[in-house]
Amino acid sequence: MIKPPPLRNDCFALPPGVTWTPVDEALDLLRARLHTVVSATSGPLNAALGRVLAEDAIAVRSNPPHPNSAVDGYGFLGGIPDGETRIMPLCEGRAAAGVPFDGKVPQGSALRILTGAPIPGGVDTVVLEEDVTREGNEIALRGPLKQGANTRKAGEDVRAGEVALKQGTKIGAPEIALLSAVGVQDVITFAPLRVAIVSTGDELVDAGQAAAPGQIGDANRPMLSAIVKSWGYEVVDLGIQPDDPATIRAALDRGAREADVILTSGGASAGDEDHISALLRESGHMQSWRIAIKPGRPLALALWNDVPVFGLPGNPVAAMVCTLVFARPALASLSGMQWQAPQGFQVPANFTKSKKPGRREFLRARIRDGAVDVFKSEGSGRISGLAWADGLAELPDGALEVQPGARVTYYPWGSFGL
Ligand code: AMP
Ligand code: MG
């Protein structure tokens, strides 16, 4: 397995003089600068669920491979004009799926044919069995029936030799169905992206661990692990690290050895205990992206021993929003997938809000009775609001007065791949 080259040292550099980067510009920068970092291997399709195609998958066979009947009925040659009644003798035998009729149906005769059966010689049209009367060895039917009715052409879905799925496609159940149908046995896919996750902060403990006064449960690491797993990547757990540069450094070193990308949370601002940003600034080509987004603090982007690091905010709500908005498309690019813009929906609001200009806002939201409700508090420490929500409402960068009934953009969690 040969690995693609690492990212460039200046890949997270911002244009000089920039103070607040709008969300769309930040996304454009990530899109332009990131590329696949995982290597490709060939393997059987049945082991490729969740993998990303490293090369186009070419159809080995056509779908359908041969012309066939779309219904249970009777096959013959030619259409029947409107109003015309036709009586036809039936040939001996029948055509069924997997059991072709190996003769030719004489002009003026019909043959019993079942769904999926290859269309035999002398047949180009099939009438539905419900549309005929049958008596002994004869059928009677009335037009109109178009020539070619109720038949499927060979290759009408996909032709042999065509690209069935493009490079960068993630293989899910529908893709497995398609590739199986067109005879693809082996696929060339990228190795799953390995994502190291670390929480930093003296105040953090794992659930179930004894908490000293002033300590809180680590919400980010379990949340980020769950998100990363939903996206089909592998998690490398770097644990909780105290606010101590030496231990955080060791964790980042391990992350860079064992993973393709590192997600940190906490310590990414410019305070006394913000060791992530200090360390990354010192030895990680760090750029602090002040993105015009709420909730969100500066996003620290860096390379640590050539491995990209996303320094997410400590606040769980901000960490989740920044992960879905920025880390999702970024990780997709690193993993070999095409750029991922979430699909939003315009839904009437069931709330009132006066939004100031300057930052794009994401609100914890859900749809009830066809309208978007937002969580009662915008406090970014309110983790319960994440669980209450079914997605996020997005309010644009500029000022906005939202009144009930006005349309807002809503992204269900599923739009972020959750
Ligand atoms: P920081 O970015 O380290 O200044 O953290 C901002 C806020 O998020 C503080 O209230 C932290 O206690 C909290 N926080 C940081 N990391 C986590 C975490 N992993 N789980 C829950 N809260 C956190
Ligand atoms: Mg902290």
Short mmCIF file of C-alpha atoms and ligand atoms in Angstrom, two decimals:
data_model
loop_
_atom_site.label_atom_id
_atom_site.label_comp_id
_atom_site.label_asym_id
_atom_site.label_seq_id
_atom_site.Cartn_x
_atom_site.Cartn_y
_atom_site.Cartn_z
CA MET A 1 0.00 0.00 0.00
CA ILE A 2 1.59 3.26 -1.02
CA LYS A 3 0.42 6.30 0.85
CA PRO A 4 -0.39 9.61 -0.82
CA PRO A 5 1.87 12.55 0.10
CA PRO A 6 1.10 14.47 3.32
CA LEU A 7 -0.64 17.83 3.33
CA ARG A 8 1.47 20.95 2.74
CA ASN A 9 2.76 22.83 5.78
CA ASP A 10 0.93 25.96 4.73
CA CYS A 11 -2.32 24.19 4.01
CA PHE A 12 -4.18 25.98 6.78
CA ALA A 13 -2.69 29.43 6.14
CA LEU A 14 -5.21 32.24 5.93
CA PRO A 15 -4.88 35.27 3.65
CA PRO A 16 -3.08 38.09 5.53
CA GLY A 17 -5.16 40.64 7.37
CA VAL A 18 -8.15 38.36 7.84
CA THR A 19 -9.85 38.72 11.22
CA TRP A 20 -13.16 36.91 10.98
CA THR A 21 -13.50 34.35 8.24
CA PRO A 22 -17.05 33.76 7.00
CA VAL A 23 -18.22 30.14 7.19
CA ASP A 24 -18.38 29.74 3.40
CA GLU A 25 -14.83 31.04 2.95
CA ALA A 26 -13.54 28.72 5.65
CA LEU A 27 -15.24 25.81 3.87
CA ASP A 28 -13.83 26.90 0.49
CA LEU A 29 -10.33 27.01 2.00
CA LEU A 30 -10.68 23.54 3.48
CA ARG A 31 -12.07 22.25 0.21
CA ALA A 32 -9.20 23.67 -1.79
CA ARG A 33 -6.42 22.59 0.57
CA LEU A 34 -7.36 19.11 1.74
CA HIS A 35 -6.92 15.92 -0.20
CA THR A 36 -6.98 12.18 0.29
CA VAL A 37 -4.41 10.95 2.83
CA VAL A 38 -5.29 7.25 2.96
CA SER A 39 -4.01 4.56 0.64
CA ALA A 40 -5.99 2.27 -1.64
CA THR A 41 -6.27 -1.51 -1.74
CA SER A 42 -8.31 -4.03 -3.66
CA GLY A 43 -10.72 -6.31 -1.84
CA PRO A 44 -13.99 -8.18 -2.22
CA LEU A 45 -17.18 -6.16 -2.52
CA ASN A 46 -18.73 -8.06 0.36
CA ALA A 47 -16.07 -6.62 2.70
CA ALA A 48 -16.39 -3.08 1.37
CA LEU A 49 -19.44 -1.78 3.27
CA GLY A 50 -18.64 1.77 4.44
CA ARG A 51 -15.50 2.00 2.31
CA VAL A 52 -14.85 4.73 -0.27
CA LEU A 53 -14.13 3.83 -3.91
CA ALA A 54 -10.56 4.76 -4.83
CA GLU A 55 -11.27 4.13 -8.52
CA ASP A 56 -14.36 4.17 -10.69
CA ALA A 57 -16.20 0.83 -10.53
CA ILE A 58 -16.85 -0.38 -14.08
CA ALA A 59 -19.86 -2.58 -14.89
CA VAL A 60 -18.72 -6.05 -15.89
CA ARG A 61 -22.22 -6.99 -17.12
CA SER A 62 -25.16 -4.90 -18.22
CA ASN A 63 -28.20 -4.44 -16.02
CA PRO A 64 -30.37 -6.05 -17.17
CA PRO A 65 -28.00 -8.32 -19.08
CA HIS A 66 -30.69 -9.36 -21.57
CA PRO A 67 -34.05 -7.94 -22.62
CA ASN A 68 -36.70 -9.30 -20.26
CA SER A 69 -40.31 -9.11 -19.32
CA ALA A 70 -41.41 -6.57 -16.71
CA VAL A 71 -44.65 -8.44 -15.93
CA ASP A 72 -46.34 -11.84 -15.85
CA GLY A 73 -48.27 -12.14 -19.12
CA TYR A 74 -48.06 -13.18 -22.76
CA GLY A 75 -45.41 -12.17 -25.30
CA PHE A 76 -45.75 -11.70 -29.07
CA LEU A 77 -44.50 -9.48 -31.89
CA GLY A 78 -45.76 -5.94 -32.49
CA GLY A 79 -48.19 -3.53 -30.88
CA ILE A 80 -51.97 -3.49 -31.21
CA PRO A 81 -53.85 -0.38 -32.40
CA ASP A 82 -56.51 1.24 -30.25
CA GLY A 83 -59.80 -0.64 -30.34
CA GLU A 84 -58.48 -3.62 -32.29
CA THR A 85 -59.22 -7.05 -30.86
CA ARG A 86 -56.67 -9.77 -31.42
CA ILE A 87 -57.00 -13.49 -30.84
CA MET A 88 -53.77 -15.43 -30.80
CA PRO A 89 -52.87 -19.10 -30.40
CA LEU A 90 -50.41 -19.91 -27.64
CA CYS A 91 -47.13 -21.71 -28.31
CA GLU A 92 -46.16 -24.77 -26.29
CA GLY A 93 -43.94 -23.98 -23.33
CA ARG A 94 -43.16 -20.75 -21.52
CA ALA A 95 -40.38 -18.31 -20.68
CA ALA A 96 -39.52 -17.81 -16.99
CA ALA A 97 -36.80 -15.93 -15.07
CA GLY A 98 -33.64 -18.01 -15.35
CA VAL A 99 -35.34 -20.51 -17.68
CA PRO A 100 -35.35 -18.98 -21.17
CA PHE A 101 -37.61 -20.24 -23.97
CA ASP A 102 -35.21 -21.56 -26.53
CA GLY A 103 -37.35 -21.44 -29.62
CA LYS A 104 -38.79 -18.65 -31.74
CA VAL A 105 -42.41 -17.57 -31.34
CA PRO A 106 -44.09 -17.62 -34.79
CA GLN A 107 -45.64 -14.40 -36.09
CA GLY A 108 -49.25 -14.20 -34.90
CA SER A 109 -48.71 -16.51 -31.91
CA ALA A 110 -48.10 -15.67 -28.28
CA LEU A 111 -46.09 -17.30 -25.47
CA ARG A 112 -46.68 -17.45 -21.74
CA ILE A 113 -43.96 -15.28 -20.18
CA LEU A 114 -43.15 -14.47 -16.55
CA THR A 115 -41.49 -11.44 -14.94
CA GLY A 116 -37.74 -11.36 -15.48
CA ALA A 117 -37.82 -13.99 -18.24
CA PRO A 118 -35.49 -13.27 -21.19
CA ILE A 119 -37.54 -12.07 -24.16
CA PRO A 120 -37.48 -14.94 -26.69
CA GLY A 121 -37.03 -14.64 -30.43
CA GLY A 122 -40.20 -13.49 -32.20
CA VAL A 123 -41.37 -11.42 -29.17
CA ASP A 124 -40.97 -7.67 -28.55
CA THR A 125 -44.15 -6.86 -26.64
CA VAL A 126 -45.80 -8.33 -23.54
CA VAL A 127 -49.40 -7.98 -22.42
CA LEU A 128 -50.23 -8.15 -18.74
CA GLU A 129 -52.03 -11.36 -17.82
CA GLU A 130 -54.87 -9.35 -16.25
CA ASP A 131 -55.52 -7.71 -19.64
CA VAL A 132 -56.28 -10.90 -21.58
CA THR A 133 -58.87 -13.62 -21.49
CA ARG A 134 -57.56 -17.08 -21.98
CA GLU A 135 -59.47 -20.07 -23.18
CA GLY A 136 -57.54 -23.29 -23.66
CA ASN A 137 -54.70 -22.49 -25.98
CA GLU A 138 -55.87 -19.08 -27.10
CA ILE A 139 -55.76 -15.59 -25.69
CA ALA A 140 -57.84 -12.59 -26.66
CA LEU A 141 -56.97 -8.98 -25.97
CA ARG A 142 -57.89 -5.49 -27.11
CA GLY A 143 -55.58 -2.61 -28.09
CA PRO A 144 -54.10 -0.19 -27.57
CA LEU A 145 -50.81 -1.81 -26.65
CA LYS A 146 -47.59 -0.11 -27.65
CA GLN A 147 -44.93 -2.13 -29.40
CA GLY A 148 -42.29 -2.93 -26.75
CA ALA A 149 -44.80 -2.57 -23.88
CA ASN A 150 -43.92 -4.24 -20.57
CA THR A 151 -40.39 -5.17 -21.65
CA ARG A 152 -37.04 -4.02 -20.30
CA LYS A 153 -34.19 -3.44 -22.73
CA ALA A 154 -30.76 -4.96 -22.20
CA GLY A 155 -28.53 -2.42 -20.47
CA GLU A 156 -31.36 0.12 -20.07
CA ASP A 157 -30.15 0.73 -16.51
CA VAL A 158 -26.37 0.29 -16.83
CA ARG A 159 -24.35 -0.99 -19.79
CA ALA A 160 -21.33 -3.27 -19.49
CA GLY A 161 -18.14 -1.19 -19.62
CA GLU A 162 -19.84 1.95 -18.24
CA VAL A 163 -18.86 3.58 -14.95
CA ALA A 164 -21.34 2.11 -12.48
CA LEU A 165 -20.08 4.19 -9.54
CA LYS A 166 -17.56 6.99 -9.46
CA GLN A 167 -14.38 7.21 -7.45
CA GLY A 168 -15.09 8.90 -4.12
CA THR A 169 -18.45 7.16 -3.67
CA LYS A 170 -19.05 5.65 -0.26
CA ILE A 171 -20.32 2.10 -0.47
CA GLY A 172 -23.61 1.55 1.33
CA ALA A 173 -26.38 -0.96 0.79
CA PRO A 174 -27.65 0.63 -2.47
CA GLU A 175 -24.14 0.68 -3.94
CA ILE A 176 -23.64 -2.97 -2.97
CA ALA A 177 -26.88 -3.82 -4.77
CA LEU A 178 -25.78 -2.03 -7.94
CA LEU A 179 -22.25 -3.41 -8.05
CA SER A 180 -23.51 -6.95 -7.37
CA ALA A 181 -26.03 -6.64 -10.19
CA VAL A 182 -23.41 -5.53 -12.68
CA GLY A 183 -21.03 -8.33 -11.77
CA VAL A 184 -18.38 -6.41 -9.83
CA GLN A 185 -16.66 -8.80 -7.45
CA ASP A 186 -13.66 -6.81 -6.28
CA VAL A 187 -13.40 -3.09 -5.66
CA ILE A 188 -10.49 -0.75 -5.05
CA THR A 189 -11.21 1.23 -1.92
CA PHE A 190 -9.38 3.50 0.46
CA ALA A 191 -8.32 2.25 3.87
CA PRO A 192 -10.74 3.68 6.46
CA LEU A 193 -9.63 7.02 7.84
CA ARG A 194 -8.21 6.66 11.34
CA VAL A 195 -9.31 9.51 13.58
CA ALA A 196 -7.58 10.13 16.92
CA ILE A 197 -9.69 11.86 19.55
CA VAL A 198 -8.47 13.56 22.70
CA SER A 199 -10.20 15.65 25.34
CA THR A 200 -8.10 18.14 27.25
CA GLY A 201 -8.81 19.76 30.59
CA ASP A 202 -7.94 19.26 34.27
CA GLU A 203 -11.67 19.32 35.02
CA LEU A 204 -12.59 16.26 32.96
CA VAL A 205 -13.35 12.73 34.16
CA ASP A 206 -14.80 9.73 32.38
CA ALA A 207 -18.35 8.71 33.29
CA GLY A 208 -18.15 6.37 36.28
CA GLN A 209 -14.79 7.73 37.38
CA ALA A 210 -14.71 9.41 40.80
CA ALA A 211 -15.06 13.16 40.35
CA ALA A 212 -13.13 15.52 42.64
CA PRO A 213 -14.74 18.87 43.47
CA GLY A 214 -14.83 21.01 40.35
CA GLN A 215 -14.68 18.13 37.95
CA ILE A 216 -17.17 17.42 35.15
CA GLY A 217 -17.89 14.49 32.90
CA ASP A 218 -16.05 14.37 29.57
CA ALA A 219 -18.83 14.76 27.01
CA ASN A 220 -16.77 15.57 23.92
CA ARG A 221 -14.65 12.48 23.51
CA PRO A 222 -17.60 10.05 23.67
CA MET A 223 -19.62 12.36 21.43
CA LEU A 224 -16.84 12.74 18.86
CA SER A 225 -16.17 8.99 18.92
CA ALA A 226 -19.84 8.33 18.23
CA ILE A 227 -19.91 10.86 15.37
CA VAL A 228 -16.72 9.51 13.83
CA LYS A 229 -18.04 5.95 14.04
CA SER A 230 -21.32 6.97 12.41
CA TRP A 231 -19.25 8.33 9.55
CA GLY A 232 -17.56 4.95 9.16
CA TYR A 233 -14.08 5.96 10.32
CA GLU A 234 -11.87 4.21 12.85
CA VAL A 235 -11.40 5.80 16.25
CA VAL A 236 -8.04 5.99 18.00
CA ASP A 237 -8.84 6.94 21.60
CA LEU A 238 -6.22 9.25 23.09
CA GLY A 239 -8.14 9.59 26.35
CA ILE A 240 -8.52 12.61 28.58
CA GLN A 241 -5.35 14.64 28.95
CA PRO A 242 -4.81 17.12 31.79
CA ASP A 243 -3.82 20.70 31.08
CA ASP A 244 -0.15 19.81 30.95
CA PRO A 245 1.94 20.43 27.83
CA ALA A 246 4.13 17.33 28.20
CA THR A 247 1.25 14.86 28.37
CA ILE A 248 -0.69 16.60 25.62
CA ARG A 249 2.44 16.53 23.48
CA ALA A 250 2.82 12.78 24.06
CA ALA A 251 -0.84 12.24 23.13
CA LEU A 252 -0.47 14.24 19.92
CA ASP A 253 2.68 12.26 19.06
CA ARG A 254 0.77 9.03 19.54
CA GLY A 255 -2.15 10.36 17.50
CA ALA A 256 0.18 11.28 14.64
CA ARG A 257 1.72 7.79 14.72
CA GLU A 258 -1.53 5.83 14.87
CA ALA A 259 -4.05 8.00 13.02
CA ASP A 260 -4.53 10.02 9.85
CA VAL A 261 -6.13 13.01 11.57
CA ILE A 262 -6.46 14.22 15.17
CA LEU A 263 -9.49 15.87 16.76
CA THR A 264 -8.83 17.68 20.01
CA SER A 265 -11.33 19.53 22.10
CA GLY A 266 -10.74 22.17 24.72
CA GLY A 267 -7.72 24.37 25.26
CA ALA A 268 -7.89 25.85 21.78
CA SER A 269 -8.34 29.49 22.75
CA ALA A 270 -5.60 31.84 23.93
CA GLY A 271 -5.96 31.49 27.73
CA ASP A 272 -3.40 30.39 30.35
CA GLU A 273 -4.51 26.78 30.25
CA ASP A 274 -5.05 26.63 26.51
CA HIS A 275 -2.17 24.25 25.92
CA ILE A 276 -3.44 22.82 22.67
CA SER A 277 -3.14 26.16 20.91
CA ALA A 278 0.21 26.88 22.60
CA LEU A 279 1.69 23.53 21.57
CA LEU A 280 0.32 23.63 18.08
CA ARG A 281 1.54 27.18 17.60
CA GLU A 282 5.01 26.18 18.74
CA SER A 283 5.47 23.07 16.63
CA GLY A 284 2.44 22.42 14.54
CA HIS A 285 2.20 25.19 11.91
CA MET A 286 -0.97 26.26 13.66
CA GLN A 287 -3.46 28.69 12.31
CA SER A 288 -6.20 29.95 14.53
CA TRP A 289 -9.24 30.33 12.35
CA ARG A 290 -11.59 32.91 13.78
CA ILE A 291 -14.66 31.77 11.94
CA ALA A 292 -17.78 33.90 11.99
CA ILE A 293 -19.97 31.18 13.45
CA LYS A 294 -22.08 30.81 16.58
CA PRO A 295 -21.66 28.66 18.57
CA GLY A 296 -17.92 28.38 18.07
CA ARG A 297 -14.62 29.63 19.37
CA PRO A 298 -11.49 29.86 17.26
CA LEU A 299 -10.87 26.63 15.43
CA ALA A 300 -7.20 25.68 15.71
CA LEU A 301 -5.97 24.00 12.56
CA ALA A 302 -2.48 22.58 12.45
CA LEU A 303 -0.22 19.81 11.27
CA TRP A 304 1.47 17.73 13.94
CA ASN A 305 4.18 15.58 12.37
CA ASP A 306 2.40 15.98 9.02
CA VAL A 307 -0.94 14.84 10.48
CA PRO A 308 -3.78 17.40 10.38
CA VAL A 309 -5.17 18.46 13.75
CA PHE A 310 -8.59 20.01 14.25
CA GLY A 311 -8.56 21.88 17.55
CA LEU A 312 -12.25 22.05 18.40
CA PRO A 313 -13.81 24.26 21.07
CA GLY A 314 -14.21 22.74 24.54
CA ASN A 315 -17.83 23.61 24.81
CA PRO A 316 -19.73 20.47 23.75
CA VAL A 317 -22.38 22.30 21.73
CA ALA A 318 -19.77 24.36 19.91
CA ALA A 319 -17.61 21.25 19.48
CA MET A 320 -20.48 19.38 17.88
CA VAL A 321 -21.53 22.23 15.57
CA CYS A 322 -17.93 22.83 14.43
CA THR A 323 -17.47 19.11 13.89
CA LEU A 324 -20.57 18.80 11.74
CA VAL A 325 -19.99 21.99 9.78
CA PHE A 326 -16.20 21.88 9.29
CA ALA A 327 -14.74 18.54 10.33
CA ARG A 328 -17.29 16.49 8.41
CA PRO A 329 -16.43 17.75 4.91
CA ALA A 330 -12.75 17.96 5.87
CA LEU A 331 -12.59 14.34 7.06
CA ALA A 332 -14.55 13.28 3.98
CA SER A 333 -11.88 14.85 1.77
CA LEU A 334 -9.09 13.22 3.76
CA SER A 335 -10.87 9.86 3.49
CA GLY A 336 -11.10 10.03 -0.32
CA MET A 337 -14.74 11.08 -0.57
CA GLN A 338 -16.07 13.89 -2.65
CA TRP A 339 -16.69 17.19 -0.84
CA GLN A 340 -19.79 16.93 1.31
CA ALA A 341 -22.22 19.81 1.56
CA PRO A 342 -25.13 18.93 3.85
CA GLN A 343 -28.58 18.95 2.30
CA GLY A 344 -30.72 21.62 3.99
CA PHE A 345 -34.49 22.03 3.83
CA GLN A 346 -36.54 25.23 3.87
CA VAL A 347 -39.08 24.84 6.66
CA PRO A 348 -41.36 27.44 8.29
CA ALA A 349 -40.10 28.64 11.67
CA ASN A 350 -42.11 28.19 14.82
CA PHE A 351 -40.04 30.78 16.71
CA THR A 352 -39.17 34.44 16.85
CA LYS A 353 -35.62 35.68 16.81
CA SER A 354 -33.83 38.91 16.15
CA LYS A 355 -30.43 37.95 14.76
CA LYS A 356 -27.52 40.38 14.70
CA PRO A 357 -25.27 40.57 11.63
CA GLY A 358 -21.74 39.20 11.53
CA ARG A 359 -21.91 35.53 12.38
CA ARG A 360 -23.75 32.56 10.95
CA GLU A 361 -25.79 30.92 13.67
CA PHE A 362 -26.71 27.31 14.18
CA LEU A 363 -29.56 26.60 16.60
CA ARG A 364 -30.48 23.26 18.07
CA ALA A 365 -33.74 22.52 16.32
CA ARG A 366 -36.38 19.96 15.51
CA ILE A 367 -39.46 19.77 13.35
CA ARG A 368 -42.84 19.37 14.94
CA ASP A 369 -46.09 19.66 12.95
CA GLY A 370 -44.20 20.82 9.88
CA ALA A 371 -42.46 23.76 11.56
CA VAL A 372 -39.03 24.25 13.11
CA ASP A 373 -38.83 24.60 16.90
CA VAL A 374 -35.59 25.74 18.51
CA PHE A 375 -34.25 24.81 21.93
CA LYS A 376 -35.35 27.13 24.72
CA SER A 377 -31.77 28.18 25.50
CA GLU A 378 -28.89 29.15 23.26
CA GLY A 379 -26.41 28.54 26.12
CA SER A 380 -23.65 26.51 24.56
CA GLY A 381 -23.09 24.46 27.71
CA ARG A 382 -26.64 23.07 27.52
CA ILE A 383 -25.84 19.59 26.29
CA SER A 384 -29.44 18.47 26.87
CA GLY A 385 -30.38 20.70 23.94
CA LEU A 386 -28.30 18.52 21.62
CA ALA A 387 -30.24 15.47 22.70
CA TRP A 388 -33.54 17.39 22.50
CA ALA A 389 -32.82 18.43 18.92
CA ASP A 390 -33.23 16.38 15.74
CA GLY A 391 -30.96 18.70 13.77
CA LEU A 392 -29.79 22.28 13.38
CA ALA A 393 -31.45 25.42 12.04
CA GLU A 394 -29.08 27.72 10.17
CA LEU A 395 -29.48 31.47 10.21
CA PRO A 396 -27.46 33.33 7.56
CA ASP A 397 -24.45 35.60 8.19
CA GLY A 398 -26.42 38.85 7.94
CA ALA A 399 -29.03 40.37 10.26
CA LEU A 400 -32.40 38.66 10.25
CA GLU A 401 -35.76 39.00 11.93
CA VAL A 402 -37.32 35.58 12.13
CA GLN A 403 -41.09 35.53 12.60
CA PRO A 404 -43.22 32.42 12.91
CA GLY A 405 -43.98 31.14 9.40
CA ALA A 406 -40.79 32.56 7.84
CA ARG A 407 -38.74 29.88 6.14
CA VAL A 408 -35.45 28.90 7.71
CA THR A 409 -32.87 26.35 6.63
CA TYR A 410 -33.07 23.15 8.63
CA TYR A 411 -30.60 20.29 8.54
CA PRO A 412 -31.72 17.01 10.13
CA TRP A 413 -28.86 15.12 11.80
CA GLY A 414 -29.02 12.76 8.83
CA SER A 415 -27.86 15.59 6.55
CA PHE A 416 -24.62 15.52 8.52
CA GLY A 417 -24.30 11.77 8.15
CA LEU A 418 -25.51 10.97 11.69
P1 AMP B 1 -11.92 25.32 26.99
O1 AMP B 1 -12.06 25.43 25.50
O2 AMP B 1 -10.92 24.30 27.39
O3 AMP B 1 -11.69 26.65 27.61
O4 AMP B 1 -13.33 24.79 27.50
C1 AMP B 1 -14.53 25.57 27.34
C2 AMP B 1 -15.64 24.97 28.20
O5 AMP B 1 -15.94 23.68 27.74
C3 AMP B 1 -15.28 24.82 29.66
O6 AMP B 1 -16.42 25.07 30.41
C4 AMP B 1 -14.86 23.38 29.77
O7 AMP B 1 -15.02 22.85 31.06
C5 AMP B 1 -15.82 22.72 28.80
N1 AMP B 1 -15.25 21.51 28.26
C6 AMP B 1 -14.02 21.37 27.71
N2 AMP B 1 -13.83 20.11 27.30
C7 AMP B 1 -14.96 19.43 27.60
C8 AMP B 1 -15.35 18.08 27.44
N3 AMP B 1 -14.54 17.20 26.88
N4 AMP B 1 -16.57 17.71 27.90
C9 AMP B 1 -17.41 18.62 28.47
N5 AMP B 1 -17.08 19.91 28.63
C10 AMP B 1 -15.87 20.32 28.22
MG MG B 2 -9.89 23.75 29.03
#
